[in-house]
Tab-separated table of C-alpha atoms in Angstrom:
chain	number	residue	atom	x	y	z
A	1035	MET	CA	134.243	117.565	14.043
A	1036	GLN	CA	135.716	114.786	11.579
A	1037	PRO	CA	139.221	113.000	13.062
A	1038	LEU	CA	142.358	114.964	11.952
A	1039	LYS	CA	143.397	113.609	8.505
A	1040	ASN	CA	146.842	115.224	8.687
A	1041	PRO	CA	147.781	116.117	12.284
A	1042	PHE	CA	151.631	116.698	11.731
A	1043	GLY	CA	150.906	118.533	8.217
A	1044	ILE	CA	153.104	116.400	6.262
A	1045	ILE	CA	153.087	116.795	2.759
A	1046	ASP	CA	153.176	113.306	0.736
A	1047	PRO	CA	154.203	114.083	-2.677
A	1048	ASP	CA	152.562	110.913	-4.319
A	1049	GLU	CA	149.166	111.777	-2.701
A	1050	LYS	CA	146.440	111.951	-5.190
A	1051	PRO	CA	144.245	115.032	-5.518
A	1052	LYS	CA	141.370	115.500	-3.084
A	1053	GLN	CA	137.958	114.328	-4.698
A	1054	TYR	CA	134.714	115.740	-4.335
A	1055	GLN	CA	133.215	114.787	-0.930
A	1056	SER	CA	129.674	112.791	-1.458
A	1057	ASN	CA	127.643	115.976	-0.561
A	1058	PRO	CA	129.477	118.833	-2.565
A	1059	PHE	CA	127.595	121.432	-0.146
A	1060	ASP	CA	130.171	120.351	2.624
A	1061	ILE	CA	133.220	122.526	3.157
A	1062	GLN	CA	136.410	121.038	2.983
A	1063	ASN	CA	138.661	123.666	4.892
A	1064	ASP	CA	142.328	122.433	4.697
A	1065	GLU	CA	144.043	124.586	6.921
A	1066	LEU	CA	142.105	123.861	10.003
A	1067	ASN	CA	141.864	120.155	8.858
A	1068	GLU	CA	138.070	119.700	9.470
A	1069	ASN	CA	135.149	119.133	7.638
A	1070	ILE	CA	132.146	121.527	8.200
A	1071	LYS	CA	129.053	119.297	6.806
A	1072	LEU	CA	126.043	120.975	5.541
A	1073	GLY	CA	124.240	122.951	8.079
A	1074	ASP	CA	126.595	123.285	11.028
A	1075	ASN	CA	126.845	126.714	10.237
A	1076	VAL	CA	123.790	127.469	10.353
A	1077	GLU	CA	122.432	130.052	12.968
A	1078	ASN	CA	119.085	128.978	13.948
A	1079	GLN	CA	119.424	125.057	13.917
A	1080	GLU	CA	116.021	124.410	14.464
A	1081	ASP	CA	115.561	125.384	10.658
A	1082	LYS	CA	118.095	123.278	9.815
A	1083	HIS	CA	116.099	120.857	7.844
A	1084	LEU	CA	114.923	123.106	5.527
A	1085	LEU	CA	118.457	122.829	3.922
A	1086	PHE	CA	118.267	119.198	3.104
A	1087	ASP	CA	115.959	117.700	0.362
A	1088	SER	CA	112.627	116.940	2.202
A	1089	SER	CA	112.111	113.863	0.069
A	1090	LYS	CA	115.006	112.081	1.312
A	1091	GLN	CA	114.793	113.291	4.787
A	1092	TYR	CA	112.332	110.218	6.333
A	1093	PRO	CA	113.330	106.754	5.716
A	1094	GLN	CA	111.308	105.160	2.874
A	1095	ASP	CA	109.410	102.742	4.816
A	1096	ILE	CA	107.295	104.649	7.658
A	1097	ILE	CA	105.923	102.844	10.657
A	1098	ASP	CA	102.354	103.036	11.037
A	1099	ASP	CA	101.681	102.253	14.625
A	1100	ASP	CA	103.582	105.056	16.291
A	1101	ILE	CA	104.176	103.425	19.869
A	1102	PRO	CA	106.618	104.779	22.320
A	1103	LEU	CA	109.405	101.943	22.850
A	1104	LEU	CA	108.579	101.212	26.519
A	1105	GLU	CA	105.077	100.447	25.755
A	1106	ASP	CA	106.143	98.458	22.835
A	1107	LEU	CA	108.457	96.402	24.925
A	1108	ASP	CA	105.503	95.943	27.362
A	1109	ILE	CA	107.266	97.603	29.973
A	1110	THR	CA	104.648	99.635	31.411
A	1111	SER	CA	104.950	102.972	33.226
A	1112	PRO	CA	107.451	103.868	36.203
A	1113	LEU	CA	104.183	104.248	38.156
A	1114	LEU	CA	103.595	100.832	38.233
A	1115	ILE	CA	106.865	100.047	39.876
A	1116	GLN	CA	106.295	102.884	41.970
A	1117	GLN	CA	102.671	101.493	43.140
A	1118	ARG	CA	104.281	98.120	43.656
A	1119	ILE	CA	107.371	99.672	45.749
A	1120	MET	CA	104.505	101.273	47.978
A	1121	SER	CA	102.413	98.458	48.404
A	1122	VAL	CA	105.526	96.829	49.802
A	1123	LEU	CA	106.440	99.722	52.027
A	1124	PHE	CA	103.147	100.534	53.328
A	1125	PHE	CA	101.871	96.831	53.940
A	1126	GLN	CA	99.011	97.417	51.296
A	1127	LYS	CA	97.363	94.446	49.688
A	1128	CYS	CA	99.047	92.978	46.753
A	1129	ASP	CA	97.086	93.198	43.856
A	1130	SER	CA	95.920	89.970	41.904
A	1131	GLU	CA	97.721	91.563	38.862
A	1132	TYR	CA	100.900	91.588	40.797
A	1133	LEU	CA	100.579	87.935	41.714
A	1134	GLU	CA	100.069	86.617	38.059
A	1135	ASP	CA	102.200	88.751	36.373
A	1136	PRO	CA	105.246	89.916	38.327
A	1137	ASP	CA	108.008	91.964	36.737
A	1138	LEU	CA	111.480	92.479	37.275
A	1139	SER	CA	112.339	96.053	36.256
A	1140	GLY	CA	111.446	97.183	40.125
A	1141	PRO	CA	113.992	94.641	41.660
A	1142	THR	CA	116.334	95.904	39.144
A	1143	LEU	CA	116.292	99.392	40.415
A	1144	ILE	CA	116.167	98.458	43.943
A	1145	VAL	CA	119.024	96.237	43.745
A	1146	ALA	CA	121.361	98.760	41.752
A	1147	SER	CA	120.404	101.479	44.039
A	1148	LEU	CA	121.175	98.916	47.026
A	1149	GLY	CA	124.500	98.698	45.267
A	1150	LEU	CA	125.011	102.159	44.215
A	1151	LEU	CA	124.220	103.881	47.630
A	1152	PRO	CA	126.768	102.486	49.966
A	1153	ILE	CA	129.596	103.544	47.519
A	1154	PHE	CA	129.131	107.142	49.159
A	1155	THR	CA	130.319	105.113	52.683
A	1156	GLY	CA	133.254	103.576	50.615
A	1157	LYS	CA	131.919	100.197	50.412
A	1158	ILE	CA	131.388	98.449	47.100
A	1159	GLN	CA	129.296	95.518	47.803
A	1160	PHE	CA	127.992	94.384	44.310
A	1161	ASN	CA	129.634	91.037	44.290
A	1162	TYR	CA	128.354	90.230	47.968
A	1163	ILE	CA	124.988	91.545	46.769
A	1164	TYR	CA	124.792	89.295	43.855
A	1165	GLY	CA	126.222	86.102	45.591
A	1166	ILE	CA	123.822	86.647	48.398
A	1167	GLY	CA	120.707	87.138	46.013
A	1168	LEU	CA	121.468	84.297	43.913
A	1169	TRP	CA	122.088	81.848	46.757
A	1170	GLY	CA	119.231	83.109	48.577
A	1171	TRP	CA	116.878	82.936	45.659
A	1172	LEU	CA	118.232	79.188	44.920
A	1173	LEU	CA	117.550	78.005	48.508
A	1174	LEU	CA	114.229	79.703	49.125
A	1175	TYR	CA	113.095	78.411	45.541
A	1176	LEU	CA	114.514	74.921	46.869
A	1177	LEU	CA	112.825	75.511	49.994
A	1178	MET	CA	109.366	77.146	49.111
A	1179	ASN	CA	108.787	74.273	46.590
A	1180	PHE	CA	109.468	71.500	48.857
A	1181	MET	CA	107.435	72.908	52.039
A	1182	ILE	CA	104.139	72.957	49.468
A	1183	GLN	CA	102.888	69.430	50.377
A	1184	GLN	CA	100.612	69.212	47.554
A	1185	GLN	CA	101.340	67.759	43.940
A	1186	GLY	CA	100.967	69.835	41.011
A	1187	LYS	CA	101.103	73.387	42.533
A	1188	GLN	CA	104.570	74.987	42.248
A	1189	ILE	CA	106.061	78.557	42.459
A	1190	GLU	CA	108.125	79.378	39.259
A	1191	PHE	CA	111.765	80.634	39.629
A	1192	TYR	CA	111.492	84.271	38.432
A	1193	LYS	CA	108.529	84.992	40.377
A	1194	ILE	CA	110.304	84.351	43.665
A	1195	LEU	CA	113.139	86.678	42.197
A	1196	SER	CA	110.298	89.462	42.006
A	1197	TYR	CA	108.823	88.992	45.301
A	1198	LEU	CA	112.331	88.865	46.988
A	1199	GLY	CA	113.412	91.843	45.021
A	1200	TYR	CA	110.430	94.064	46.033
A	1201	GLY	CA	110.776	93.225	49.565
A	1202	LEU	CA	114.130	94.772	49.467
A	1203	ALA	CA	112.514	98.208	49.494
A	1204	PRO	CA	113.027	98.911	53.484
A	1205	ILE	CA	116.360	97.829	53.068
A	1206	VAL	CA	117.187	100.716	50.549
A	1207	LEU	CA	115.669	102.693	53.157
A	1208	LEU	CA	118.251	101.470	55.922
A	1209	THR	CA	121.041	102.167	53.438
A	1210	ILE	CA	119.933	105.641	52.758
A	1211	LEU	CA	120.170	106.215	56.839
A	1212	SER	CA	123.454	104.634	56.989
A	1213	LEU	CA	124.924	107.431	54.849
A	1214	PHE	CA	124.012	109.866	57.795
A	1215	LEU	CA	124.314	107.565	60.588
A	1216	GLN	CA	126.425	105.373	62.255
A	1217	LEU	CA	124.412	102.339	62.510
A	1218	ASN	CA	127.014	100.108	64.664
A	1219	SER	CA	125.007	101.151	67.754
A	1220	SER	CA	122.094	100.162	69.505
A	1221	PHE	CA	119.935	102.375	67.665
A	1222	GLY	CA	121.038	101.253	64.629
A	1223	TYR	CA	120.712	97.510	65.602
A	1224	ALA	CA	116.875	98.210	66.646
A	1225	LEU	CA	116.549	100.109	63.264
A	1226	ALA	CA	118.375	97.231	61.535
A	1227	ILE	CA	115.718	94.637	63.203
A	1228	VAL	CA	112.620	96.789	62.525
A	1229	CYS	CA	113.345	96.726	58.696
A	1230	ALA	CA	114.147	93.104	58.443
A	1231	VAL	CA	110.962	92.592	60.010
A	1232	TRP	CA	109.308	95.069	58.006
A	1233	SER	CA	110.825	93.408	54.769
A	1234	THR	CA	109.780	89.914	55.977
A	1235	ALA	CA	106.204	90.934	57.023
A	1236	SER	CA	105.438	92.400	53.583
A	1237	VAL	CA	106.940	89.553	51.483
A	1238	SER	CA	105.584	86.765	53.686
A	1239	LYS	CA	101.944	88.095	52.816
A	1240	THR	CA	102.503	87.408	49.319
A	1241	PHE	CA	103.960	84.047	49.755
A	1242	ASP	CA	101.023	83.149	52.359
A	1243	THR	CA	98.795	84.006	49.513
A	1244	ILE	CA	100.382	81.994	47.127
A	1245	LEU	CA	101.647	78.783	49.025
A	1246	GLY	CA	98.189	78.528	50.799
A	1247	LEU	CA	99.863	77.560	54.428
A	1248	GLN	CA	98.542	79.858	56.726
A	1249	HIS	CA	99.001	77.306	59.659
A	1250	ARG	CA	102.885	77.316	59.051
A	1251	ARG	CA	103.120	81.183	58.439
A	1252	LEU	CA	105.982	81.400	60.881
A	1253	LEU	CA	107.972	78.806	59.134
A	1254	ILE	CA	107.678	80.295	55.808
A	1255	ALA	CA	108.485	83.799	57.383
A	1256	TYR	CA	111.749	82.647	59.146
A	1257	PRO	CA	113.397	81.732	55.929
A	1258	LEU	CA	112.702	84.874	54.342
A	1259	PHE	CA	113.701	86.850	57.764
A	1260	LEU	CA	117.175	85.194	57.452
A	1261	PHE	CA	117.689	86.330	53.815
A	1262	TYR	CA	116.932	89.892	54.571
A	1263	CYS	CA	118.928	89.986	57.782
A	1264	THR	CA	122.191	88.974	55.642
A	1265	PHE	CA	121.696	92.188	53.633
A	1266	VAL	CA	120.735	93.922	56.758
A	1267	ILE	CA	124.199	92.842	58.231
A	1268	ILE	CA	126.414	93.719	55.258
A	1269	THR	CA	124.671	97.146	55.627
A	1270	ILE	CA	125.154	97.884	59.006
A	1271	PHE	CA	128.597	96.719	59.537
B	1236	MET	CA	132.798	110.618	-7.059
B	1237	LYS	CA	134.176	107.939	-4.519
B	1238	PRO	CA	133.008	104.471	-5.256
B	1239	GLN	CA	130.177	103.665	-2.812
B	1240	GLN	CA	131.390	100.560	-0.640
B	1241	ASP	CA	129.385	97.624	0.123
B	1242	THR	CA	129.248	97.788	4.171
B	1243	SER	CA	126.524	95.512	4.686
B	1244	SER	CA	128.684	92.124	4.981
B	1245	ASP	CA	131.611	93.703	5.809
B	1246	PRO	CA	132.888	93.009	9.686
B	1247	PHE	CA	134.675	96.712	9.526
B	1248	ALA	CA	131.853	98.509	8.604
B	1249	PHE	CA	131.867	100.536	11.656
B	1250	ALA	CA	135.126	102.155	10.468
B	1251	PHE	CA	133.557	103.680	7.538
B	1252	ASN	CA	132.742	107.176	7.165
B	1253	PRO	CA	129.087	107.726	8.624
B	1254	GLN	CA	127.791	108.764	4.863
B	1255	ASN	CA	128.569	105.170	4.190
B	1256	ILE	CA	126.468	103.582	6.999
B	1257	GLU	CA	123.244	103.835	5.173
B	1258	ASN	CA	123.887	100.860	3.216
B	1259	THR	CA	124.201	98.438	6.641
B	1260	VAL	CA	121.071	100.118	7.683
B	1261	ASN	CA	118.634	99.869	5.006
B	1262	LYS	CA	119.895	96.067	3.945
B	1263	ALA	CA	119.323	95.213	7.736
B	1264	LYS	CA	115.672	96.775	7.342
B	1265	ASN	CA	114.882	94.634	4.117
B	1266	THR	CA	116.169	91.316	5.984
B	1267	LEU	CA	113.854	92.102	8.967
B	1268	ASP	CA	110.768	93.192	7.084
B	1269	ASN	CA	111.093	89.938	5.043
B	1270	PRO	CA	108.139	87.974	6.148
B	1271	PHE	CA	110.077	84.656	5.522
B	1272	ILE	CA	113.195	85.457	7.480
B	1273	GLY	CA	110.491	86.551	10.017
B	1274	MET	CA	108.871	82.978	9.940
B	1275	ALA	CA	112.191	81.520	10.281
B	1276	TYR	CA	112.978	83.366	13.740
B	1277	ALA	CA	109.619	82.699	14.735
B	1278	GLY	CA	110.124	78.878	14.521
B	1279	LEU	CA	113.698	79.005	15.959
B	1280	GLY	CA	111.991	81.078	18.940
B	1281	LYS	CA	109.544	78.142	19.498
B	1282	LYS	CA	112.316	75.583	19.635
B	1283	PHE	CA	114.252	77.316	22.295
B	1284	SER	CA	111.331	78.022	24.385
B	1285	GLY	CA	110.253	74.387	24.227
B	1286	ILE	CA	113.296	73.115	26.010
B	1287	GLY	CA	112.053	74.302	29.142
B	1288	ASP	CA	108.947	72.136	29.289
B	1289	LYS	CA	111.021	68.814	29.868
B	1290	TYR	CA	112.515	70.374	33.007
B	1291	ASP	CA	108.768	71.350	34.497
B	1292	SER	CA	107.851	67.634	34.737
B	1293	PHE	CA	111.288	66.705	36.218
B	1294	LEU	CA	110.929	69.624	38.716
B	1295	ASN	CA	107.390	68.673	39.657
B	1296	SER	CA	108.781	64.884	40.195
B	1297	VAL	CA	111.484	66.131	42.298
B	1298	PHE	CA	109.258	68.330	44.481
B	1299	SER	CA	106.396	65.438	45.101
B	1300	SER	CA	109.223	62.678	45.573
B	1301	GLN	CA	109.784	61.261	49.245
B	1302	TYR	CA	112.205	64.314	50.139
B	1303	ARG	CA	109.155	66.497	50.487
B	1304	PHE	CA	108.928	64.709	53.889
B	1305	TYR	CA	111.877	65.981	55.214
B	1306	PHE	CA	110.310	69.583	55.059
B	1307	ASP	CA	106.792	68.790	56.227
B	1308	VAL	CA	107.283	70.527	59.469
B	1309	ASP	CA	105.056	72.375	61.736
B	1310	ASN	CA	105.505	74.547	64.595
B	1311	MET	CA	105.164	72.339	67.315
B	1312	TYR	CA	107.848	69.895	65.888
B	1313	VAL	CA	110.186	72.725	65.837
B	1314	VAL	CA	109.956	73.831	69.238
B	1315	LYS	CA	110.191	70.167	70.490
B	1316	LYS	CA	113.006	69.376	68.499
B	1317	SER	CA	115.230	72.573	69.590
B	1318	ILE	CA	114.264	71.533	73.036
B	1319	MET	CA	115.633	68.139	72.345
B	1320	THR	CA	119.038	69.517	71.100
B	1321	LEU	CA	119.575	71.654	74.188
B	1322	ALA	CA	118.197	68.932	76.829
B	1323	PRO	CA	117.828	65.777	75.297
B	1324	TYR	CA	117.939	64.033	78.496
B	1325	LEU	CA	114.301	64.835	78.912
B	1326	TYR	CA	113.259	62.680	76.250
B	1327	GLY	CA	114.208	59.338	77.684
B	1328	GLY	CA	113.540	55.914	76.216
B	1329	ASN	CA	114.118	54.705	72.555
B	1330	TRP	CA	114.497	57.339	70.135
B	1331	THR	CA	113.022	54.939	67.364
B	1332	LEU	CA	110.406	55.196	64.521
B	1333	ASN	CA	107.900	52.759	63.923
B	1334	SER	CA	108.780	51.856	60.337
B	1335	GLU	CA	112.477	52.248	59.110
B	1336	PHE	CA	111.731	51.978	55.539
B	1337	GLN	CA	108.874	54.250	54.865
B	1338	ALA	CA	109.293	57.925	54.878
B	1339	ILE	CA	107.644	59.217	57.809
B	1340	SER	CA	106.467	63.369	58.376
B	1341	PRO	CA	107.837	64.862	61.231
B	1342	THR	CA	104.689	65.960	61.900
B	1343	GLU	CA	103.623	62.362	63.148
B	1344	ASN	CA	106.745	61.603	64.964
B	1345	VAL	CA	109.126	63.722	66.891
B	1346	HIS	CA	112.261	61.771	65.842
B	1347	ALA	CA	111.739	61.718	62.206
B	1348	PRO	CA	114.615	63.300	60.287
B	1349	ASP	CA	113.909	66.749	58.798
B	1350	LEU	CA	116.136	68.926	56.738
B	1351	TYR	CA	114.243	72.465	57.632
B	1352	LEU	CA	115.554	72.874	61.131
B	1353	PRO	CA	119.259	71.826	60.131
B	1354	LEU	CA	119.290	74.330	57.264
B	1355	MET	CA	117.710	77.111	59.032
B	1356	SER	CA	119.896	76.792	62.028
B	1357	LEU	CA	122.898	76.264	59.861
B	1358	VAL	CA	122.152	79.923	58.255
B	1359	THR	CA	121.126	81.453	61.461
B	1360	PHE	CA	124.301	80.375	63.036
B	1361	VAL	CA	126.462	81.798	60.388
B	1362	LEU	CA	124.651	85.033	60.660
B	1363	LEU	CA	125.159	85.309	64.205
B	1364	ARG	CA	128.659	84.632	64.081
B	1365	CYS	CA	128.852	87.521	61.730
B	1366	LEU	CA	126.646	89.513	64.134
B	1367	SER	CA	128.794	88.860	67.167
B	1368	LEU	CA	132.066	89.627	65.008
B	1369	GLY	CA	130.373	93.009	63.923
B	1370	ILE	CA	129.584	93.962	67.230
B	1371	ASN	CA	132.669	92.882	69.266
B	1372	ASN	CA	135.461	94.236	66.556
B	1373	GLN	CA	133.732	95.785	63.549
B	1374	THR	CA	136.584	96.661	61.534
B	1375	GLN	CA	137.320	92.808	61.160
B	1376	PHE	CA	134.001	92.243	59.743
B	1377	SER	CA	133.642	91.986	55.856
B	1378	PRO	CA	130.894	90.496	53.685
B	1379	GLY	CA	133.221	87.878	52.836
B	1380	TYR	CA	133.259	86.445	56.537
B	1381	ILE	CA	129.539	85.178	55.802
B	1382	VAL	CA	131.194	83.359	53.086
B	1383	ASP	CA	133.858	82.184	55.116
B	1384	SER	CA	131.931	80.920	57.873
B	1385	PHE	CA	129.560	79.168	55.545
B	1386	TRP	CA	132.242	77.205	54.047
B	1387	LYS	CA	133.840	76.047	56.958
B	1388	CYS	CA	130.649	74.594	58.494
B	1389	PHE	CA	129.612	72.884	55.189
B	1390	VAL	CA	133.080	71.558	55.201
B	1391	THR	CA	132.777	70.266	58.748
B	1392	SER	CA	129.536	68.611	58.355
B	1393	LEU	CA	130.532	66.951	54.960
B	1394	LEU	CA	133.508	65.368	56.450
B	1395	GLU	CA	131.468	64.559	59.461
B	1396	VAL	CA	129.003	62.611	57.342
B	1397	ILE	CA	131.703	60.902	55.184
B	1398	ILE	CA	133.688	59.740	58.421
B	1399	ILE	CA	130.039	58.023	59.731
B	1400	LYS	CA	129.427	56.698	56.630
B	1401	ILE	CA	132.580	54.767	56.298
B	1402	VAL	CA	132.396	53.748	59.775
B	1403	PHE	CA	128.817	52.239	59.277
B	1404	CYS	CA	130.070	50.400	56.303
B	1405	PHE	CA	133.003	48.828	58.050
B	1406	LEU	CA	130.482	47.775	60.895
B	1407	ASP	CA	128.606	44.913	59.413
B	1408	GLY	CA	127.323	47.046	56.269
B	1409	ILE	CA	124.894	49.070	58.350
B	1410	ARG	CA	122.900	50.796	55.551
B	1411	VAL	CA	121.743	54.529	56.504
B	1412	ASN	CA	120.116	56.791	54.308
B	1413	THR	CA	122.727	59.676	53.471
B	1414	VAL	CA	119.910	62.164	53.797
B	1415	ASP	CA	118.852	60.834	57.293
B	1416	LEU	CA	122.429	61.126	58.324
B	1417	VAL	CA	122.731	64.777	57.095
B	1418	SER	CA	119.706	65.383	59.100
B	1419	HIS	CA	120.722	63.758	62.280
B	1420	LEU	CA	124.176	65.169	62.347
B	1421	ASN	CA	123.229	68.720	61.675
B	1422	TYR	CA	121.036	69.571	64.730
B	1423	ARG	CA	123.766	70.539	66.509
B	1424	TYR	CA	123.708	74.041	64.642
B	1425	CYS	CA	120.491	74.373	66.728
B	1426	SER	CA	122.382	74.207	70.126
B	1427	LEU	CA	125.128	76.302	68.679
B	1428	CYS	CA	122.970	79.143	67.778
B	1429	SER	CA	121.573	79.321	71.449
B	1430	LEU	CA	125.146	79.492	72.384
B	1431	MET	CA	125.766	82.428	70.313
B	1432	ILE	CA	122.903	84.207	71.254
B	1433	PHE	CA	123.794	83.628	75.373
B	1434	ASN	CA	127.531	84.818	74.374
B	1435	ILE	CA	126.249	88.123	72.631
B	1436	LEU	CA	123.735	88.593	75.393
B	1437	THR	CA	125.850	88.048	78.354
B	1438	ASN	CA	129.128	89.392	76.562
B	1439	GLY	CA	131.222	86.253	76.858
B	1440	LEU	CA	130.349	85.641	80.555
B	1441	PHE	CA	130.065	81.921	81.847
B	1442	SER	CA	130.764	81.145	78.191
B	1443	ILE	CA	133.175	78.107	78.872
B	1444	TYR	CA	130.393	76.416	81.035
B	1445	VAL	CA	127.800	76.871	78.407
B	1446	THR	CA	130.265	75.667	75.763
B	1447	ILE	CA	130.775	72.355	77.751
B	1448	TYR	CA	127.231	71.983	78.349
B	1449	VAL	CA	126.206	72.416	75.050
B	1450	LEU	CA	129.004	70.179	73.657
B	1451	ILE	CA	127.977	67.227	76.018
B	1452	CYS	CA	124.097	67.829	75.158
B	1453	GLN	CA	125.205	67.487	71.233
B	1454	GLY	CA	126.987	64.210	72.076
B	1455	ILE	CA	124.059	62.546	73.986
B	1456	PHE	CA	121.803	63.823	71.104
B	1457	VAL	CA	123.948	62.161	68.667
B	1458	PHE	CA	124.427	59.042	70.521
B	1459	LYS	CA	120.767	58.312	71.111
B	1460	THR	CA	119.871	59.364	67.518
B	1461	LEU	CA	122.414	56.875	66.133
B	1462	GLN	CA	121.389	53.761	68.551
B	1463	ARG	CA	118.497	53.180	66.210
B	1464	TYR	CA	121.130	52.153	63.687
B	1465	SER	CA	123.998	50.431	65.627
B	1466	PRO	CA	124.104	46.496	65.806
B	1467	SER	CA	123.188	46.486	69.334
B	1468	HIS	CA	119.320	47.314	68.487
B	1469	ASN	CA	119.264	44.465	65.451
B	1470	GLN	CA	120.889	41.679	66.961
B	1471	SER	CA	120.616	40.346	70.342
B	1472	ALA	CA	124.159	38.458	70.739
B	1473	LEU	CA	125.918	40.096	73.756
B	1474	GLU	CA	129.563	40.772	72.295
B	1475	LEU	CA	127.863	42.446	69.523
B	1476	SER	CA	125.936	44.602	71.618
B	1477	SER	CA	128.519	46.180	73.516
B	1478	PHE	CA	130.795	46.735	70.623
B	1479	GLY	CA	127.735	48.623	68.762
B	1480	TYR	CA	127.436	50.582	71.985
B	1481	LYS	CA	130.927	51.483	72.162
B	1482	ILE	CA	131.156	52.485	68.600
B	1483	THR	CA	127.864	54.577	68.756
B	1484	LEU	CA	129.778	56.226	71.664
B	1485	LEU	CA	132.754	56.869	69.901
B	1486	LEU	CA	130.822	58.540	67.139
B	1487	ALA	CA	128.746	60.340	69.386
B	1488	LEU	CA	132.147	62.163	70.327
B	1489	LEU	CA	132.654	63.211	66.776
B	1490	GLN	CA	129.831	65.566	67.108
B	1491	PRO	CA	131.051	67.637	69.981
B	1492	SER	CA	134.882	67.696	68.438
B	1493	CYS	CA	133.426	69.030	65.274
B	1494	SER	CA	131.512	71.812	66.780
B	1495	TRP	CA	134.298	72.792	69.123
B	1496	ILE	CA	136.401	72.871	65.626
B	1497	LEU	CA	133.708	75.337	64.135
B	1498	LEU	CA	133.929	77.522	67.392
B	1499	SER	CA	137.502	77.767	67.443
B	1500	PHE	CA	138.244	78.976	63.939
B	1501	GLY	CA	138.218	82.314	62.919
B	1502	GLN	CA	136.957	85.335	65.407
């Protein structure tokens, strides 16, 4: 419906007479103050396109390669995101494709759910998730790169974000559980520790492969454990 | 017929009827399909993407510089140093490095400064404080407590470093590397973490005795560490040696008092 042109029905004597609309087939109903466009009244809306001139229907320049938008933007199917989340949750070996080309769509989904799910318990924690994530990301980036004692080898900034983001998947499970259980009990603490260790174990595998510091595996895993413990603490308390 | 209005360059084009919006869309399509404008945008894109290359070599130089020795730790070093913070009397003798001016990796010498252990124990201390608050009274806990605790620790450490740096400047202009000083003074978070773990496990029993023990150990640790910078080691004059000894003792007292301030604030 068009917005109302004269809602109070005030008649202006100096008003110019109405002119034709650009499409003479449109009905202008003054009493109801609406403009019924051509095709609105048609019973069978699927055949609406037959009313219009077929030559003007499509745009002048036709796109030859008709790729769906997601593929055009290089965001591959949700199946890939699901695959990567499952590989984190079930300790599967991370594929080399993931190591070379990590994506941020999975972490975005995970972080959004981590922020949205606690709303059902009354906790609005977007700012803390954002803050902890940002500072943890920066500090872990500096720490990991300093611990590589070789010249020339470096982990990139956004890659760390992707690995850390996928590792938050077990904590989303903990958040879902916190909706139904009271986690401030000994069972809750045990569950929280299990989730933190789960996240750490799966992500430290990725970091080990990249950093190549197998003999310092515990030292690499401990900062990651602290990072995930922070999220766990804001979930259970 | 109404005159067709040119909506392509009008900032208020959105207010027009949808019938006239085709003009805007068609003009935009013509601009984007124009190959010359496409090339111009591609050139701009290359310029913007090349800005980051400058920083890549800078980051490489930062990560390969002498500061990487502060993170060159291994498991044995971490274990030994944590025992040293809890029971410094077990490691007798002078806590000196062989060469003061060369960066030494902590894996070679246990007394070399590192930044991994202080940083990790700082974060662990903040998380343990939050944990103990959450366990004891959950209603008081909010995620902002993490930020509060972190800022208190950060400010206390900063003030301590500044005070000791100033005192060392007055004392014969002794030069201490600031990062070394930051490293030496923040090992106390390691013993504070063990204190928090003890408090959580024993639910506050004997906490006052263990606190006093931990604070004394921190004082001994800092005293022995700062001795290598005091004048008594560098000069052999008797007057200066006792003076340096006293100053180092005073400075060592600063550490437990700051720790006590940290423990008493909040909760």
